[in-house]
Short mmCIF file of C-alpha atoms and ligand atoms in Angstrom, two decimals:
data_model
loop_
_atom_site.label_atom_id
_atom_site.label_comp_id
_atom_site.label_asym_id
_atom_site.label_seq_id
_atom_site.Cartn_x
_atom_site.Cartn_y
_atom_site.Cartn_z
CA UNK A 1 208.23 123.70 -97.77
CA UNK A 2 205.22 121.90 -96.75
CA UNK A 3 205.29 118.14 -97.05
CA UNK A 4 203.54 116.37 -100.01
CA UNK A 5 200.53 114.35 -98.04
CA UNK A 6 199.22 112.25 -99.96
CA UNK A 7 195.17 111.37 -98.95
CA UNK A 8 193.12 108.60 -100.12
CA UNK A 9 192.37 109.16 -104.13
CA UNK A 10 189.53 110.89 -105.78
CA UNK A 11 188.09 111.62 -109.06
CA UNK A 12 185.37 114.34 -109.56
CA UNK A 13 183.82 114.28 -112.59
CA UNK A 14 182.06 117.27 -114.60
CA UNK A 15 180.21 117.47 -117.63
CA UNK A 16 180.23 121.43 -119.31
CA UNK A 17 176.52 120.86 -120.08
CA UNK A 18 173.71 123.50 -119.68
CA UNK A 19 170.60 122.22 -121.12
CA UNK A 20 168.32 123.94 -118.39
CA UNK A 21 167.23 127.20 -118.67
CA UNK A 22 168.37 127.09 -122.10
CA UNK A 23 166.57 128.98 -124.80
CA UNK A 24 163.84 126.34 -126.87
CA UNK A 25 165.90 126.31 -130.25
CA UNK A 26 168.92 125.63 -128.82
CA UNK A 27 167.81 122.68 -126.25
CA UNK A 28 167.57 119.99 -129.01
CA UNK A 29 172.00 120.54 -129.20
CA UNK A 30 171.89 120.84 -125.46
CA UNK A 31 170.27 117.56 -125.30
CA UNK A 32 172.88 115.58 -127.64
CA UNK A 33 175.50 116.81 -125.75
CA UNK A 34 173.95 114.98 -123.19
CA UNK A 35 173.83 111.92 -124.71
CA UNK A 36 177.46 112.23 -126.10
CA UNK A 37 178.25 112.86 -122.45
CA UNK A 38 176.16 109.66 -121.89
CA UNK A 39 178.44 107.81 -123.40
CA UNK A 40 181.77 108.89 -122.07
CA UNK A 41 182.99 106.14 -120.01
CA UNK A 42 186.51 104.98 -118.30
CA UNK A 43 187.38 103.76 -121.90
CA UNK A 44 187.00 106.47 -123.98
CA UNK A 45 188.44 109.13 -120.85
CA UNK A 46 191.50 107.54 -119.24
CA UNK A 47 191.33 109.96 -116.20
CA UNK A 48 188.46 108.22 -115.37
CA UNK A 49 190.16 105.29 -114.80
CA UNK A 50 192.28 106.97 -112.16
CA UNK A 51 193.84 104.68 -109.31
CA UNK A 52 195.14 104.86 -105.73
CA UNK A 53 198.32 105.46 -105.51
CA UNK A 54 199.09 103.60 -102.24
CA UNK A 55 196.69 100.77 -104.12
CA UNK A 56 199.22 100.80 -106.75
CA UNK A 57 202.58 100.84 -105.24
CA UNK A 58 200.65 98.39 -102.49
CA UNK A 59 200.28 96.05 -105.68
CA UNK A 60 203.54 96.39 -106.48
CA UNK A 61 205.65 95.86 -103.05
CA UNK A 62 207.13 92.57 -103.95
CA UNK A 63 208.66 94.67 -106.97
CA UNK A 64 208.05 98.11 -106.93
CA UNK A 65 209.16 99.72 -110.17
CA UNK A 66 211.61 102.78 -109.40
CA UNK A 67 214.15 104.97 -110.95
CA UNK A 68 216.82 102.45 -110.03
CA UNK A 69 215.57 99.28 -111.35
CA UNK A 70 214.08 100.23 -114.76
CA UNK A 71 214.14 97.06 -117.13
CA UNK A 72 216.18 98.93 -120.18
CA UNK A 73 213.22 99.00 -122.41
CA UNK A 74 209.97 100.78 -123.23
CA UNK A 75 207.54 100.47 -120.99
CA UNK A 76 204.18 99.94 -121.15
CA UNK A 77 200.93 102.06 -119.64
CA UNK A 78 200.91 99.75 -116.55
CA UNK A 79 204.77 100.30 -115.92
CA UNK A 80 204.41 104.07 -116.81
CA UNK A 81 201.75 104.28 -113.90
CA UNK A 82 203.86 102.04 -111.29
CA UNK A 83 206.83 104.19 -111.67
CA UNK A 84 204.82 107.30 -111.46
CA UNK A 85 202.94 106.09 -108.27
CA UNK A 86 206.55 104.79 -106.62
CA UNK A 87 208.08 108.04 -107.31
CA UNK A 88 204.62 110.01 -106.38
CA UNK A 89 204.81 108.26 -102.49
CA UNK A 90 208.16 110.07 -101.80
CA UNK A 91 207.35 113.55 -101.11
CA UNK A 92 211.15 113.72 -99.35
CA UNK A 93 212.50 113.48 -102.60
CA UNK A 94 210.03 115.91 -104.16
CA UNK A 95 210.23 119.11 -101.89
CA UNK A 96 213.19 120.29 -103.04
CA UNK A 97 211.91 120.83 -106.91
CA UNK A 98 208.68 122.29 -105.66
CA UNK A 99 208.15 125.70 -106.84
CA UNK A 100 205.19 127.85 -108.51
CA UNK A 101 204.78 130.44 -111.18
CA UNK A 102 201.73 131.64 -112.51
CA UNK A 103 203.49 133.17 -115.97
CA UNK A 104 205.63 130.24 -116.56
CA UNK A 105 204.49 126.91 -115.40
CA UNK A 106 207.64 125.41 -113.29
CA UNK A 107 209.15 121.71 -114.34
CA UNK A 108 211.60 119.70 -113.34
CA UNK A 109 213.15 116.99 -115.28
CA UNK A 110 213.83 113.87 -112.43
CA UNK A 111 215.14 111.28 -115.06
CA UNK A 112 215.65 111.22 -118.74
CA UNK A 113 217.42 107.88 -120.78
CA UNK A 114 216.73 106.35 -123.88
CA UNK A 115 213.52 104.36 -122.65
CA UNK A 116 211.58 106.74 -119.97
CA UNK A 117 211.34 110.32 -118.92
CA UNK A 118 210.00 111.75 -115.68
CA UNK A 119 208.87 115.14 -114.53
CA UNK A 120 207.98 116.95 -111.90
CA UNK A 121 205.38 119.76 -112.53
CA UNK A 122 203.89 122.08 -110.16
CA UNK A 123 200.64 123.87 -110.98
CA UNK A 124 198.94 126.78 -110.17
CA UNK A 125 195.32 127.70 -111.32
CA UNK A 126 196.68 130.16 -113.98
CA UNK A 127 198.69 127.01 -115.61
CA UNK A 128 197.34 125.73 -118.62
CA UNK A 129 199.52 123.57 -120.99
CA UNK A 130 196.92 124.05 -123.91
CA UNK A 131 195.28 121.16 -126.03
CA UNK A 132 198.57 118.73 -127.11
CA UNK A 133 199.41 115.36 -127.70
CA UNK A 134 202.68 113.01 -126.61
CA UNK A 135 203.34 112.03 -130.98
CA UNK A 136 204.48 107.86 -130.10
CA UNK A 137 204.26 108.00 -126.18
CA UNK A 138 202.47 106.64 -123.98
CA UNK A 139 202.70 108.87 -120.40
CA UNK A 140 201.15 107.90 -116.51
CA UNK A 141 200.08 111.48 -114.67
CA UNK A 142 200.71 110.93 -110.66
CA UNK A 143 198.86 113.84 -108.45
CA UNK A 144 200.87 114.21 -105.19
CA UNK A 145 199.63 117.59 -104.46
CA UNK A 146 196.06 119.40 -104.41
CA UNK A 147 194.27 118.72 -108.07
CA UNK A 148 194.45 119.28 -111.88
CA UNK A 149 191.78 119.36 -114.42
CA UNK A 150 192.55 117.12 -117.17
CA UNK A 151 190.47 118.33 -120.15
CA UNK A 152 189.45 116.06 -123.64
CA UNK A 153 188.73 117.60 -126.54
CA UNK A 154 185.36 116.51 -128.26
CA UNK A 155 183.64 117.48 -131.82
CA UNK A 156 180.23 118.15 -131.48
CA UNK A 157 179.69 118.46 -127.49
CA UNK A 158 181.82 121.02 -125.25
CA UNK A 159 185.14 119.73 -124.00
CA UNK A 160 184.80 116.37 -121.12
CA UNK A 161 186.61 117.85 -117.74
CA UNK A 162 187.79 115.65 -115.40
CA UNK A 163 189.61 116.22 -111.80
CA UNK A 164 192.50 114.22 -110.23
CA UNK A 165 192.91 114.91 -106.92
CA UNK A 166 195.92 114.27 -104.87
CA UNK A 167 196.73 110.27 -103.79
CA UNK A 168 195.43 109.93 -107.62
CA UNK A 169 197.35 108.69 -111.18
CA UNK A 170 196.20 107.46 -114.60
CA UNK A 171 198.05 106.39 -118.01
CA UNK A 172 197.34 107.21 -121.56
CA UNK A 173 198.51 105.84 -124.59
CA UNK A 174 200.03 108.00 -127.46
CA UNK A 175 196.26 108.37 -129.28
CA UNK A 176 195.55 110.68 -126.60
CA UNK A 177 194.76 114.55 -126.51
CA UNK A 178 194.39 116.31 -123.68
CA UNK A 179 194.69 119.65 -121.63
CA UNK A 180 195.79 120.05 -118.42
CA UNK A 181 195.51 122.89 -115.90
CA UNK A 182 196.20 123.40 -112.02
CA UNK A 183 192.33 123.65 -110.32
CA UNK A 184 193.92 124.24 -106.75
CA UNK A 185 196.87 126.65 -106.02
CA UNK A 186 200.12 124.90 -104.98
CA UNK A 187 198.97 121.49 -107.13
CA UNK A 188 201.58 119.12 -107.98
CA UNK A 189 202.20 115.90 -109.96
CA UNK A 190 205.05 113.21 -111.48
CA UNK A 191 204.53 112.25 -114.93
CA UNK A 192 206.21 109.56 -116.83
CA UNK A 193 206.50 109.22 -120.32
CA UNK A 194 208.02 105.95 -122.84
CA UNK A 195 209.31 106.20 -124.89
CA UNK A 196 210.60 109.88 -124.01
CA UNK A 197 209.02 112.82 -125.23
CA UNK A 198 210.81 113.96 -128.44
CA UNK A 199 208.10 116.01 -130.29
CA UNK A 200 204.83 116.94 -129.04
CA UNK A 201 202.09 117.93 -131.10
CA UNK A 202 199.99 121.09 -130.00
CA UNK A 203 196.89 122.22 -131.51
CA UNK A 204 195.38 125.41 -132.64
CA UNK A 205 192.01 127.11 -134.21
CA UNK A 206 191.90 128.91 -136.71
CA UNK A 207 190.06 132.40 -137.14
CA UNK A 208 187.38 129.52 -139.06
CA UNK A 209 187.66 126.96 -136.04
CA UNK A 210 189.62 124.97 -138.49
CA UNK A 211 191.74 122.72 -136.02
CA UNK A 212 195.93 122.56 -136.75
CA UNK A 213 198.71 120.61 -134.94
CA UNK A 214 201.96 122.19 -134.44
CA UNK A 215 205.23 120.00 -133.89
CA UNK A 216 207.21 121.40 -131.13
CA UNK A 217 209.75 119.99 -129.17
CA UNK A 218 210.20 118.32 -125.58
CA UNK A 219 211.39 120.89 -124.07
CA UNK A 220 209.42 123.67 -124.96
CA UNK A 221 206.74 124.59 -121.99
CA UNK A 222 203.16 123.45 -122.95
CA UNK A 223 201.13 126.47 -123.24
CA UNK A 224 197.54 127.31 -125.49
CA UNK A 225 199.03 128.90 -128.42
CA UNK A 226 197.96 132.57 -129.66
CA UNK A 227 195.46 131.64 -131.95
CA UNK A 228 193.73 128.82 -129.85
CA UNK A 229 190.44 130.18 -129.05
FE1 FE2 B 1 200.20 115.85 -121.63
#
């Protein structure tokens, strides 16, 4: 098993837009996707608030937040990404749950109580978890390995794609939708979620593009549905 390393952190950003080259009648809606990308910011896209990991768990040396000194409550987005990022620098630990599967993406639960639960989840490009939300968490992603793609669904302008390289981690509260695949082969991350997943709400199209959420549960592996176009 090759060790976890875990370089300095990255984002890449990429907007889906094509306005050049693009036929006349359809460069006015080219253009507003433009400015709608204009106006994506750190705010509004939570990936792009990404931090260091070592700059995190750096921050927190005096008292790092770990699996063994959880305070026996919820935790908040800060505390979600501390934990993540403390768990994220010990690739030791890690190796032995590391495995790949492009038909069924592989997981590995690390800690599950009342307050917080933590997974490992190892990516490869073919991994896609499909567009879903966390219902009342709030969750911190923790890149250890290669990069995902975190994707954000948008009406009116194609979906906002950002990457999280390794050394990388960012937090979300429970208003947020997202999709995440593996960019690189052999990709790996820690996520943490309070309080812990339950149900999970995954979304579909219609044959009209009409947009549905399905309830499913926790333990059911993220994945687009059928009719998701
Ligand atoms: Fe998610």
């Amino acid at each position: 098993m090759t060790a976890l390393s875990v370089p300095a952190a990255s984002v890449t950003v990429r907007s889906q837009d094509a306005a050049e080259c693009a036929p006349a009648e359809v460069k006015a809606q080219a253009v507003e996707h433009a400015d709608i990308a204009g106006r994506v910011d750190q705010e509004s896209v939570p990936a792009r608030r990404a931090r260091d990991i070592a700059v995190i768990n750096s921050a927190g040396q005096d008292k790092p937040l770990t699996l063994l000194n959880l305070p026996g409550r919820d935790l908040d987005q800060e505390e979600l990404l501390a934990l993540a990022s403390s768990i994220a620098a010990n690739p030791d630990a890690l190796a032995p749950h590391i495995a790949f599967d492009d038909e069924q993406r592989h997981y590995v639960s690390l800690h599950r109580d009342t307050h917080v639960d933590v997974w490992l989840l190892c990516w490869t490009p073919q991994n896609d978890t499909g567009w879903h939300d966390h219902d009342i968490s709030s969750g911190a992603v923790a890149v250890t390995q290669g990069t995902l793609t975190e994707h954000n669904l948008a009406i009116g302008t194609p979906s906002i794609e950002t990457e999280i390289h390794a050394g990388s981690a960012f937090s979300f509260g429970p208003d947020h939708i997202h999709r995440l695949t593996g960019r690189d082969a052999g990709s790996v991350s820690v996520h943490a979620y309070s309080p812990p997943l339950w149900r999970m709400g995954q979304y579909t199209l219609g044959a009209g593009g009409q947009l549905r959420r399905k309830s499913v549960s926790y333990a059911d592996e993220l994945r687009p549905l059928d009719d998701m176009a």
